[in-house]
Short mmCIF file of C-alpha atoms and ligand atoms in Angstrom, two decimals:
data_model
loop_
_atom_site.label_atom_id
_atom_site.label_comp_id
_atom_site.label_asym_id
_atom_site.label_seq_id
_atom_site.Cartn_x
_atom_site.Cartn_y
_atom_site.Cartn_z
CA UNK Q 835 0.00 0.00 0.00
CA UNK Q 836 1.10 3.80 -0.65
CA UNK Q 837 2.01 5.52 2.11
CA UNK Q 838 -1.43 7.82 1.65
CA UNK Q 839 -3.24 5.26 2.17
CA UNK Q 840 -2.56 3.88 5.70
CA UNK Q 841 -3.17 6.18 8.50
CA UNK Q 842 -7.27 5.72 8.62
CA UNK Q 843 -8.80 2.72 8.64
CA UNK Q 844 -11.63 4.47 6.44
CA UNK Q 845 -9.08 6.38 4.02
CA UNK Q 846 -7.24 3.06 3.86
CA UNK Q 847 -10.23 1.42 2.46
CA UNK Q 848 -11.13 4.13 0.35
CA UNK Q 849 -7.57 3.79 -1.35
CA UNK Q 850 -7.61 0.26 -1.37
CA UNK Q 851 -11.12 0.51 -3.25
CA UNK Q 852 -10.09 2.62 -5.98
CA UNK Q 853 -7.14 0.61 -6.62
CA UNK Q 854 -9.00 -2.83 -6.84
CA UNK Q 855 -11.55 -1.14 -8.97
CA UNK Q 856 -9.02 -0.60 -11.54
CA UNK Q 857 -7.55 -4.17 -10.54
CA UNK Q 858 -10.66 -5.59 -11.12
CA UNK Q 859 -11.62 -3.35 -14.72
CA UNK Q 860 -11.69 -5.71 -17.93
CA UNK Q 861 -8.65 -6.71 -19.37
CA UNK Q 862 -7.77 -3.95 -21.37
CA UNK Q 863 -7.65 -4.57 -25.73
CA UNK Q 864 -4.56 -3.92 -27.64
CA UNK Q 865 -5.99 -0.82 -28.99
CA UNK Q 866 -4.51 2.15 -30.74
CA UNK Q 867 -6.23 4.38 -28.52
CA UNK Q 868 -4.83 2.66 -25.60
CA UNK Q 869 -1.38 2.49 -27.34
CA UNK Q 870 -1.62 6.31 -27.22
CA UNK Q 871 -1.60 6.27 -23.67
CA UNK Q 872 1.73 3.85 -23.50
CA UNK Q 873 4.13 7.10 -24.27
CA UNK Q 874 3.62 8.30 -20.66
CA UNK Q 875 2.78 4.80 -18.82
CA UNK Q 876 5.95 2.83 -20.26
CA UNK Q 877 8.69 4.04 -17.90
CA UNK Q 878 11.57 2.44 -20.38
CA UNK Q 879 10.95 5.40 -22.91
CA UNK Q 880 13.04 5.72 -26.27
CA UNK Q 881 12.01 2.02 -28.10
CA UNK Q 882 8.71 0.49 -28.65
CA UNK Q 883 7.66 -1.54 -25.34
CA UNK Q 884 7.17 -5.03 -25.51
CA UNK Q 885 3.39 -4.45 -25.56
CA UNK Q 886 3.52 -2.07 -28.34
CA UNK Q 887 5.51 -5.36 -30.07
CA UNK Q 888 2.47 -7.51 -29.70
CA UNK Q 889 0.20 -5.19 -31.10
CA UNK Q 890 2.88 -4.56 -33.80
CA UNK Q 891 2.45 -8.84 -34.47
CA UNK Q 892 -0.80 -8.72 -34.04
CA UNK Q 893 -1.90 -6.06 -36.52
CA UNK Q 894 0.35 -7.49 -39.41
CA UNK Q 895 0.09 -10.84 -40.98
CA UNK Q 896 0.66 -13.10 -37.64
CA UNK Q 897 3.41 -15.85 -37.44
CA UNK Q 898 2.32 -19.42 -36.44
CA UNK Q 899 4.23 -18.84 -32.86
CA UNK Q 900 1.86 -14.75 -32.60
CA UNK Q 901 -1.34 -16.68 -33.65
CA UNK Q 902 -0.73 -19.78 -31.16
CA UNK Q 903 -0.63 -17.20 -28.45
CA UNK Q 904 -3.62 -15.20 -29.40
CA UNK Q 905 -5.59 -18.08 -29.31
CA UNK Q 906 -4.22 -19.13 -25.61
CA UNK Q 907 -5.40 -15.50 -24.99
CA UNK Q 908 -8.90 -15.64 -26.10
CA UNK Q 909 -9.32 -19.20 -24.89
CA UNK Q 910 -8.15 -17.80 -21.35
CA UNK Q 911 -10.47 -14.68 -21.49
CA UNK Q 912 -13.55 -17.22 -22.61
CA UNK Q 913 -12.74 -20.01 -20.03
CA UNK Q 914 -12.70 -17.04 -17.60
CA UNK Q 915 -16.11 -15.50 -18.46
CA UNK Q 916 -17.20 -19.09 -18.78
CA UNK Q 917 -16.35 -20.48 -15.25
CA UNK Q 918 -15.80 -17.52 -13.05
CA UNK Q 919 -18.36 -15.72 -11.09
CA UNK Q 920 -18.12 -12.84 -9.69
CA UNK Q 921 -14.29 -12.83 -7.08
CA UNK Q 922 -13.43 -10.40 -4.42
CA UNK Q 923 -11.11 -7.76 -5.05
CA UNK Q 924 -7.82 -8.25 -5.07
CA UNK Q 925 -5.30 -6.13 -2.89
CA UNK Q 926 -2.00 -5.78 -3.72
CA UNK Q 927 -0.63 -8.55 -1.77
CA UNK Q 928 -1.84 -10.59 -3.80
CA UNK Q 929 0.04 -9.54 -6.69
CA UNK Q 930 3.04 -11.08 -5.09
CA UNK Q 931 4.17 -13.66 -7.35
CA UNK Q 932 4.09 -10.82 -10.11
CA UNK Q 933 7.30 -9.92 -10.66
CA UNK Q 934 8.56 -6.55 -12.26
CA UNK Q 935 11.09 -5.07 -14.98
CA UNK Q 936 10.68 -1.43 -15.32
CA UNK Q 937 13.35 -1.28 -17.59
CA UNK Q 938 11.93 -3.43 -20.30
CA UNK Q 939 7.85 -2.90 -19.35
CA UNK Q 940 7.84 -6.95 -18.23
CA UNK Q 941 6.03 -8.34 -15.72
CA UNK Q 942 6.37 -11.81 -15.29
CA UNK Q 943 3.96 -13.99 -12.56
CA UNK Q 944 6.20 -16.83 -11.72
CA UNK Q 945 4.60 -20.40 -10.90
CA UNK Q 946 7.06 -22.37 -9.05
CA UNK Q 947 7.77 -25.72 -11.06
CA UNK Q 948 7.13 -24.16 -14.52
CA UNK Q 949 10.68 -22.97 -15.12
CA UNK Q 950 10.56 -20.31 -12.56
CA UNK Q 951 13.88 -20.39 -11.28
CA UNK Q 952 15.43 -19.73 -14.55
CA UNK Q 953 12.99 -16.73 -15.54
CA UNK Q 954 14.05 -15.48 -12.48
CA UNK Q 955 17.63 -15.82 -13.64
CA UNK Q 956 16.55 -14.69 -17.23
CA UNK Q 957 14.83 -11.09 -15.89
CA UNK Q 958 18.00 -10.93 -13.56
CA UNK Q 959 20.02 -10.21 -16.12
CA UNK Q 960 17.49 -8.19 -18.21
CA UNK Q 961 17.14 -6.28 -15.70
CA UNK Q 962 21.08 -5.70 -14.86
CA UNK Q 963 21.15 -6.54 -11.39
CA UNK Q 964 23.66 -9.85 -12.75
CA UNK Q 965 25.81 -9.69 -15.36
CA UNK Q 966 26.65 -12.67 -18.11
CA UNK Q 967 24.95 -16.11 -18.67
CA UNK Q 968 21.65 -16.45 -16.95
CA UNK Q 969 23.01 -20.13 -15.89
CA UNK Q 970 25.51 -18.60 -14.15
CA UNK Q 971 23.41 -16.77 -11.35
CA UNK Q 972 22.83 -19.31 -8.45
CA UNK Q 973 19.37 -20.64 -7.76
CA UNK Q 974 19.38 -19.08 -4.10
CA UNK Q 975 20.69 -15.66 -5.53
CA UNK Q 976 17.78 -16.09 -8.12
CA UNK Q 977 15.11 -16.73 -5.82
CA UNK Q 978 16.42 -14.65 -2.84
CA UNK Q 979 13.62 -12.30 -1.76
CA UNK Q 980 13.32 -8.68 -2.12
CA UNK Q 981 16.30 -9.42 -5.40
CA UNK Q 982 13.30 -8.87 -8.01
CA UNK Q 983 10.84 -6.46 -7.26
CA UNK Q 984 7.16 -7.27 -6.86
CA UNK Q 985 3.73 -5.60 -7.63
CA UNK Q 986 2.91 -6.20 -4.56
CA UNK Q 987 5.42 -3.55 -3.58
CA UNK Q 988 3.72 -0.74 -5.12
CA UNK Q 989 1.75 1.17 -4.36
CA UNK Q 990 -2.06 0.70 -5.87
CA UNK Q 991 -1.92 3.74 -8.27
CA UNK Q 992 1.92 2.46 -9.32
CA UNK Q 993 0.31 -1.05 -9.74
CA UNK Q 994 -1.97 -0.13 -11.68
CA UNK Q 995 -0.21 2.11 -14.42
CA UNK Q 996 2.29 -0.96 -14.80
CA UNK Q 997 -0.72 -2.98 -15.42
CA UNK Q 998 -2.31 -0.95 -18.26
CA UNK Q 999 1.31 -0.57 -19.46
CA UNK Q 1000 3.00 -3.63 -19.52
CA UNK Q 1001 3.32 -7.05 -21.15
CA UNK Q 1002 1.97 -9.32 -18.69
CA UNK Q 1003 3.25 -12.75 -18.91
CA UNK Q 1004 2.67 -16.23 -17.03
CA UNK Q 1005 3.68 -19.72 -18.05
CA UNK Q 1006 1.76 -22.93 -17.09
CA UNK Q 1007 2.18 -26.39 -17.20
CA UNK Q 1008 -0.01 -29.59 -17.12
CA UNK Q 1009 -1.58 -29.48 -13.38
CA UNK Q 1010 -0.50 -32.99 -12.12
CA UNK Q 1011 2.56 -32.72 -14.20
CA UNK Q 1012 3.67 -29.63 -11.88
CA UNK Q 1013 2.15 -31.73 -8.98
CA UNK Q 1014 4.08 -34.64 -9.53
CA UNK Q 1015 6.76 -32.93 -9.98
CA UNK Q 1016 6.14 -30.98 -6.60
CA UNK Q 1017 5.90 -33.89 -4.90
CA UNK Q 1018 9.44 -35.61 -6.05
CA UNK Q 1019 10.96 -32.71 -5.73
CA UNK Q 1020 10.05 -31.77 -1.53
CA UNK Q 1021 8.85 -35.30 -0.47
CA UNK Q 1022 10.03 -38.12 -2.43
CA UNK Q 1023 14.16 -36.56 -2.88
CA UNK Q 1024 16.80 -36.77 0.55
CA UNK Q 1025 17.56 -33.65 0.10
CA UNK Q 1026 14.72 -31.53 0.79
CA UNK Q 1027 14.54 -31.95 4.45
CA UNK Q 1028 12.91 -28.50 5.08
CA UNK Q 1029 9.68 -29.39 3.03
CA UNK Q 1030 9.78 -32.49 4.87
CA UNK Q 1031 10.51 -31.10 8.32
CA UNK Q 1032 7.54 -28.28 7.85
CA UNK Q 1033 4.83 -30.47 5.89
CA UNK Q 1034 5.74 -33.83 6.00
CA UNK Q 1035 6.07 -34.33 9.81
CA UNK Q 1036 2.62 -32.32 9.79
CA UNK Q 1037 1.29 -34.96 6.91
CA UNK Q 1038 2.03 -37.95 9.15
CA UNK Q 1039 0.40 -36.53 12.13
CA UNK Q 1040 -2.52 -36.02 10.91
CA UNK Q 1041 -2.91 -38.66 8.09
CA UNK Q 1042 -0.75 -41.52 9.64
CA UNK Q 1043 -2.47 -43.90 12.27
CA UNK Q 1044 0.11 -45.20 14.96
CA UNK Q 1045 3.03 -43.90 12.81
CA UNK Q 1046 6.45 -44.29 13.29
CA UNK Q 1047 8.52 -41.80 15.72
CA UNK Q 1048 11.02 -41.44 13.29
CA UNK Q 1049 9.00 -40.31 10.27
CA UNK Q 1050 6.64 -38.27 13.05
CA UNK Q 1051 10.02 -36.90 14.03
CA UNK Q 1052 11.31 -36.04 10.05
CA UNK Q 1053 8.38 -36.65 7.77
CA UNK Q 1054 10.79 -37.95 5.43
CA UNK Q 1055 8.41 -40.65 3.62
CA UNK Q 1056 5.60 -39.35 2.82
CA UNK Q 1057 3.56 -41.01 0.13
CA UNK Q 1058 1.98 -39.55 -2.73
CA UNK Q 1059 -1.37 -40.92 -1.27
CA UNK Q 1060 -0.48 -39.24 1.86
CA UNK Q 1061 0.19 -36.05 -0.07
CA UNK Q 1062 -2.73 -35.89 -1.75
CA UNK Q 1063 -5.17 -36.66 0.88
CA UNK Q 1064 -3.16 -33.37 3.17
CA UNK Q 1065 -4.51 -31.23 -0.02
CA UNK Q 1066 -7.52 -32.39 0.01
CA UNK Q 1067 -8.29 -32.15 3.75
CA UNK Q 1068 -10.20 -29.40 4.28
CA UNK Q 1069 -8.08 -28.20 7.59
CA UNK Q 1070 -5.43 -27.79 5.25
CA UNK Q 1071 -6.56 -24.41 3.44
CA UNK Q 1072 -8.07 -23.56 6.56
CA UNK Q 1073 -4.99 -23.58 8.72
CA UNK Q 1074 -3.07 -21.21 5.71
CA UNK Q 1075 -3.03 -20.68 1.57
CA UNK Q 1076 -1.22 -24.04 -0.20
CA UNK Q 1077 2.56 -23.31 -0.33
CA UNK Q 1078 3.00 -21.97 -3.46
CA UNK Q 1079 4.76 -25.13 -5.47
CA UNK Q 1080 1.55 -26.90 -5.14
CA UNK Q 1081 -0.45 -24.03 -4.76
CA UNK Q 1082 -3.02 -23.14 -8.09
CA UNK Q 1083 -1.91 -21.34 -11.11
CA UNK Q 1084 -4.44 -19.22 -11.56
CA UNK Q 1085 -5.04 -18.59 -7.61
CA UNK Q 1086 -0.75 -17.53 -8.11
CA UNK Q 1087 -1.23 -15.36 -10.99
CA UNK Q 1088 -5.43 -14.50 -10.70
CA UNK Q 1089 -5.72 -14.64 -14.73
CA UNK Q 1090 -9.04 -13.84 -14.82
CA UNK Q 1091 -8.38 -10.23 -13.04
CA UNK Q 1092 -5.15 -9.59 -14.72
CA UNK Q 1093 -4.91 -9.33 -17.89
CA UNK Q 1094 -1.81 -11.20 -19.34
CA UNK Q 1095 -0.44 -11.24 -22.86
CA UNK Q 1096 1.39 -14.14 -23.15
CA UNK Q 1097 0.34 -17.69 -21.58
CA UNK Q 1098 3.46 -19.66 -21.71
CA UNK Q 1099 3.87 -23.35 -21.53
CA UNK Q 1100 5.87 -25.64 -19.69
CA UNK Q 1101 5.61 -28.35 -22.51
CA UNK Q 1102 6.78 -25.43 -25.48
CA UNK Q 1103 9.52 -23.61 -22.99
CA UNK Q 1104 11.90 -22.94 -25.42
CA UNK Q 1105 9.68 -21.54 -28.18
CA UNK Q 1106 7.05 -19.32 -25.51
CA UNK Q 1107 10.52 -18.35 -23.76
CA UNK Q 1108 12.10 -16.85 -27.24
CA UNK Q 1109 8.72 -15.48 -28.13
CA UNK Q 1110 8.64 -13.17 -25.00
CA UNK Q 1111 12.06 -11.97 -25.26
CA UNK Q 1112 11.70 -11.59 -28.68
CA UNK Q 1113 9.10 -8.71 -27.82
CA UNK Q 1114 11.03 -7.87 -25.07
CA UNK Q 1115 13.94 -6.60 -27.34
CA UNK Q 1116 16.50 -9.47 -26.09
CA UNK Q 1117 16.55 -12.00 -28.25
CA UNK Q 1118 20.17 -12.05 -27.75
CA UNK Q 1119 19.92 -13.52 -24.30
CA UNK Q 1120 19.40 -17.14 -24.07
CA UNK Q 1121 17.30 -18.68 -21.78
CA UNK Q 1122 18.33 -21.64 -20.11
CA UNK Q 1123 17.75 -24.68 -22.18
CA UNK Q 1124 14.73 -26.63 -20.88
CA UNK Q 1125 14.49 -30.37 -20.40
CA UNK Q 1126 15.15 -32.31 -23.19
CA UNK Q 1127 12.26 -33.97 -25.03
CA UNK Q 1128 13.68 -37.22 -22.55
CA UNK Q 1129 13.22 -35.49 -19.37
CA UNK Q 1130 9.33 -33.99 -20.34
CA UNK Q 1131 7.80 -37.44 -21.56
CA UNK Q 1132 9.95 -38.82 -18.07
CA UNK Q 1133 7.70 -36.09 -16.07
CA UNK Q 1134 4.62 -37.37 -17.69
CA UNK Q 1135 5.48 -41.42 -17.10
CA UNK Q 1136 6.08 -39.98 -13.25
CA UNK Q 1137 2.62 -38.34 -13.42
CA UNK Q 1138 1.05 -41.33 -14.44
CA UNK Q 1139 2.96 -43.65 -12.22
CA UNK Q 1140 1.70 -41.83 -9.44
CA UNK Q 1141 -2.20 -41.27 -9.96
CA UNK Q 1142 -2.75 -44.24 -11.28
CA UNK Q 1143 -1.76 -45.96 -7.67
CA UNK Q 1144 -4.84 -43.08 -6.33
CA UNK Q 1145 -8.66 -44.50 -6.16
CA UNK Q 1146 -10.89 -42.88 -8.42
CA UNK Q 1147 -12.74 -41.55 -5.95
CA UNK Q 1148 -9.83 -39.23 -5.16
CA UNK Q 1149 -8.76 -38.71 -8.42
CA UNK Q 1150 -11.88 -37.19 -8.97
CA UNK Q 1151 -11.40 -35.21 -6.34
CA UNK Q 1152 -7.77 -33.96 -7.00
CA UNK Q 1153 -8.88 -32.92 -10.73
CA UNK Q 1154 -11.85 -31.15 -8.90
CA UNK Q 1155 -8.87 -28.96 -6.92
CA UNK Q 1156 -7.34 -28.56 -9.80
CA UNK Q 1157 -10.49 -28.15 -11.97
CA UNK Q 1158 -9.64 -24.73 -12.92
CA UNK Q 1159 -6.52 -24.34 -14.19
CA UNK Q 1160 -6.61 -27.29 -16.47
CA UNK Q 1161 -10.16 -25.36 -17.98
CA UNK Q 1162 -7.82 -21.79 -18.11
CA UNK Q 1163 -4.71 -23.00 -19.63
CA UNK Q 1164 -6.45 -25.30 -22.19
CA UNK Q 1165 -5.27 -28.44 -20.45
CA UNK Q 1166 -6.95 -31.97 -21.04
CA UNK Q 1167 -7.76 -34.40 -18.65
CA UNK Q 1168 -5.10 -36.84 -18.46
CA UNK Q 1169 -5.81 -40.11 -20.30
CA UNK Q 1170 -4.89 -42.37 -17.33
CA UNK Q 1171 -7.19 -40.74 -14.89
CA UNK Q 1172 -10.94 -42.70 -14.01
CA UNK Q 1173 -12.78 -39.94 -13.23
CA UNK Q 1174 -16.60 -41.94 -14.59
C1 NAG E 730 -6.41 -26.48 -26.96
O1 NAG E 730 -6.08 -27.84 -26.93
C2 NAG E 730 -6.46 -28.57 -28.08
C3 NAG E 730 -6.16 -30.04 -27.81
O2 NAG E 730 -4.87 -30.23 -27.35
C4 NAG E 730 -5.74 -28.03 -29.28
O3 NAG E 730 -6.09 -28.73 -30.44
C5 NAG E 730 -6.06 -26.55 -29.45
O4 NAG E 730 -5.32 -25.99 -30.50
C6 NAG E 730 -5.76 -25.80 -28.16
N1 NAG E 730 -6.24 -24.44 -28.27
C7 NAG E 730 -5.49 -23.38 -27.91
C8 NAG E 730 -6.10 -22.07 -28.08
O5 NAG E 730 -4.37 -23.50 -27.47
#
C-alpha cells in the first residue's frame, strides 16, 4: 500500500477501493487508442515496449508462434467469463508472485515448477542486477527475496499504471505434471529436508495412524497418497493458503483479473521463452535450455505412475482442486485418470 493510504482505517479502504476497482476493470484490448496512452505509462521510454511489439504482431500478418498465443489469450479470457463468477477484489498482496522489470515494461507472474527459477535468472540479467549467462546466477541468488521487485510492492496507483502498461506474462504447465513434480521434488528426494521437516512431519500426524517416531520426528516418507489426501483435507486451506509449489496457477497469478499477454507453456519452454524476449527486445539472451524432449515425456510417465496408484474416488477429487486451471490454460484431462 502507498504511504497515503494507511493512516485511517476508512481512508485506507477508500484507497484500497479505488485501486482494486481498476484491478478488477476488464482486461484492457490492444488498442490504438490505448497504445496512445503507452508514451507516458511505459517508464523504459526511447524504443517500442514489448506491448507495443504484440500489437505490432498482431496487426500485421501473424506468425504461427503470434497466432498460437492469441488463441491461448482468447481461450483464457472465454474459459474465464465461462467459469468464473463474480471474485473479491484483489489487494496488492496478492500480486506477489508478479514480478517486475521497469526497464523493459515486463512483468512476469512466476509459478514455481514451470521454469521459474530460470525466468528469475533470465529477468535478472534483463534487468542488470547480474551480469553474463543467466546459468551462471545461483538458484538461491535467483530466488532470494526482495532481489526482483514485486507488484505487490507498489503502491495501488503504481500497480496499476504498470498494469495498463505492460506485457503481462505467465507460463503454465499440465496441473498434475507440476504436482508430480512438486511432490518428487520436496517429499520423495533426501535432500529436501525442510519441506519435509515443515509439511511432512505435519502430513504424518494427521494422516498416519500409529506412525512411526522417526518419520513423526522427520516426515521424510511421505507417500503420494499421503500427499494428496493433506490437499484435500479441508483443515489444510483452513490452517493457511497451499505453499506456493503446489499451490493453483491461476489462484498464483489471478488470470481472470489480470490481464496477461502471453500464456506460456511448460511443454513449449523454449519456443514461448524466445517469443517473449523476442518482444522484449533481447533476443540475444538465451534462456536456459529446458528439459530435453527425454526429461518432459519422463515427467509425464512420473505423473502417471503416481495417480494411477490413487482410487478414483480421489482422483476425482484432485482434478476437482485442480479443476480450474486445467479449464484456463487449455489443459486436457489426463488419459490415465478414471474420473466416470
Ligand atoms: C487447446 O487444446 C487442443 C487439444 O490439445 C488443441 O487442439 C487446441 O489448438 C488448443 N487451443 C489453444 C487455443 O491452445
Amino acid at each position: 500500500m502507498g504511504r497515503r493510504c494507511w493512516p485511517r482505517r476508512a481512508l485506507a479502504a477508500a484507497c484500497l477501493g479505488a485501486a482494486l476497482l481498476l484491478l478488477g476493470a476488464a482486461p484492457r484490448a490492444l488498442s490504438p487508442a490505448f497504445e496512445n496512452s503507452l508514451g507516458s505509462g511505459w517508464l523504459g521510454g526511447k524504443r517500442r515496449s514489448p506491448l507495443q511489439m504484440l500489437y505490432d504482431l498482431d496487426q500485421g500478418p501473424r506468425s504461427a508462434l503470434a497466432e498460437v498465443h492469441r488463441q491461448r489469450r482468447d481461450l483464457l479470457r472465454r474459459a474465464c467469463s465461462r467459469h468464473t463468477r463474480r471474485q473479491r477484489l484483489l489487494g496488492p498482496e496478492d500480486l506477489r508472485h508478479v514480478l517486475v522489470d521497469d526497464a523493459h515494461g515486463l512483468l512476469y507472474c512466476y509459478v514455481p515448477k514451470v521454469a521459474c527459477t530460470n525466468w528469475k535468472r533470465v529477468l535478472l540479467a534483463l534487468s542488470g542486477r547480474a551480469r553474463g549467462d543467466p546459468l551462471a546466477i545461483p538458484a538461491h541468488e535467483a530466488h532470494a527475496p526482495g532481489r526482483l521487485p514485486s507488484l505487490a510492492d507498489f503502491s495501488p496507483a503504481e500497480i496499476n499504471r504498470r498494469l495498463r502498461a505492460y506485457l503481462a506474462v505467465l507460463f503454465v504447465r499440465e496441473p498434475f505434471e507440476r504436482l508430480a513434480s512438486a511432490y518428487r521434488n520436496k517429499f520423495a528426494r533426501p535432500y529436501s529436508a525442510a519441506f519435509q521437516q515443515r509439511y511432512g512431519t505435519r502430513i504424518v500426524r494427521r494422516l498416519r495412524p500409529r506412525a512411526h517416531p522417526d518419520a513423526l520426528a522427520r516426515g521424510h516418507d511421505v507417500r503420494f497418497a499421503e500427499f494428496l489426501a493433506y490437499l484435500l483435507d479441508p483443515r489444510t486451506r483452513r490452517e493457511e493458503p497451499f505453499n506456493e509449489h503446489w499451490e493453483r496457477a491461476h489462484a498464483l497469478c489471478h488470470p481472470c483479473r489480470l490481464r496477461y499477454d502471453v500464456v506460456g507453456k511448460f511443454e513449449t519452454l523454449a519456443e514461448d521463452a524466445a517469443f517473449v524476449l523476442g518482444l522484449v527486445g533481447a533476443s540475444g539472451l538465451r534462456f536456459p535450455a529446458p528439459p530435453p524432449r527425454a526429461k518432459g515425456a519422463a515427467a509425464r510417465d512420473l505423473a502417471e505412475r503416481l495417480f494411477r496408484d490413487i482410487s478414483p474416488f480421489y482422483q476425482r477429487r484432485l482434478f476437482d482442486l485442480y479443476r480450474m486451471d486445467f479449464l484456463l490454460f487449455n489443459y486436457s484431462a489426463p488419459s490415465y485418470l478414471r474420473l466416470h
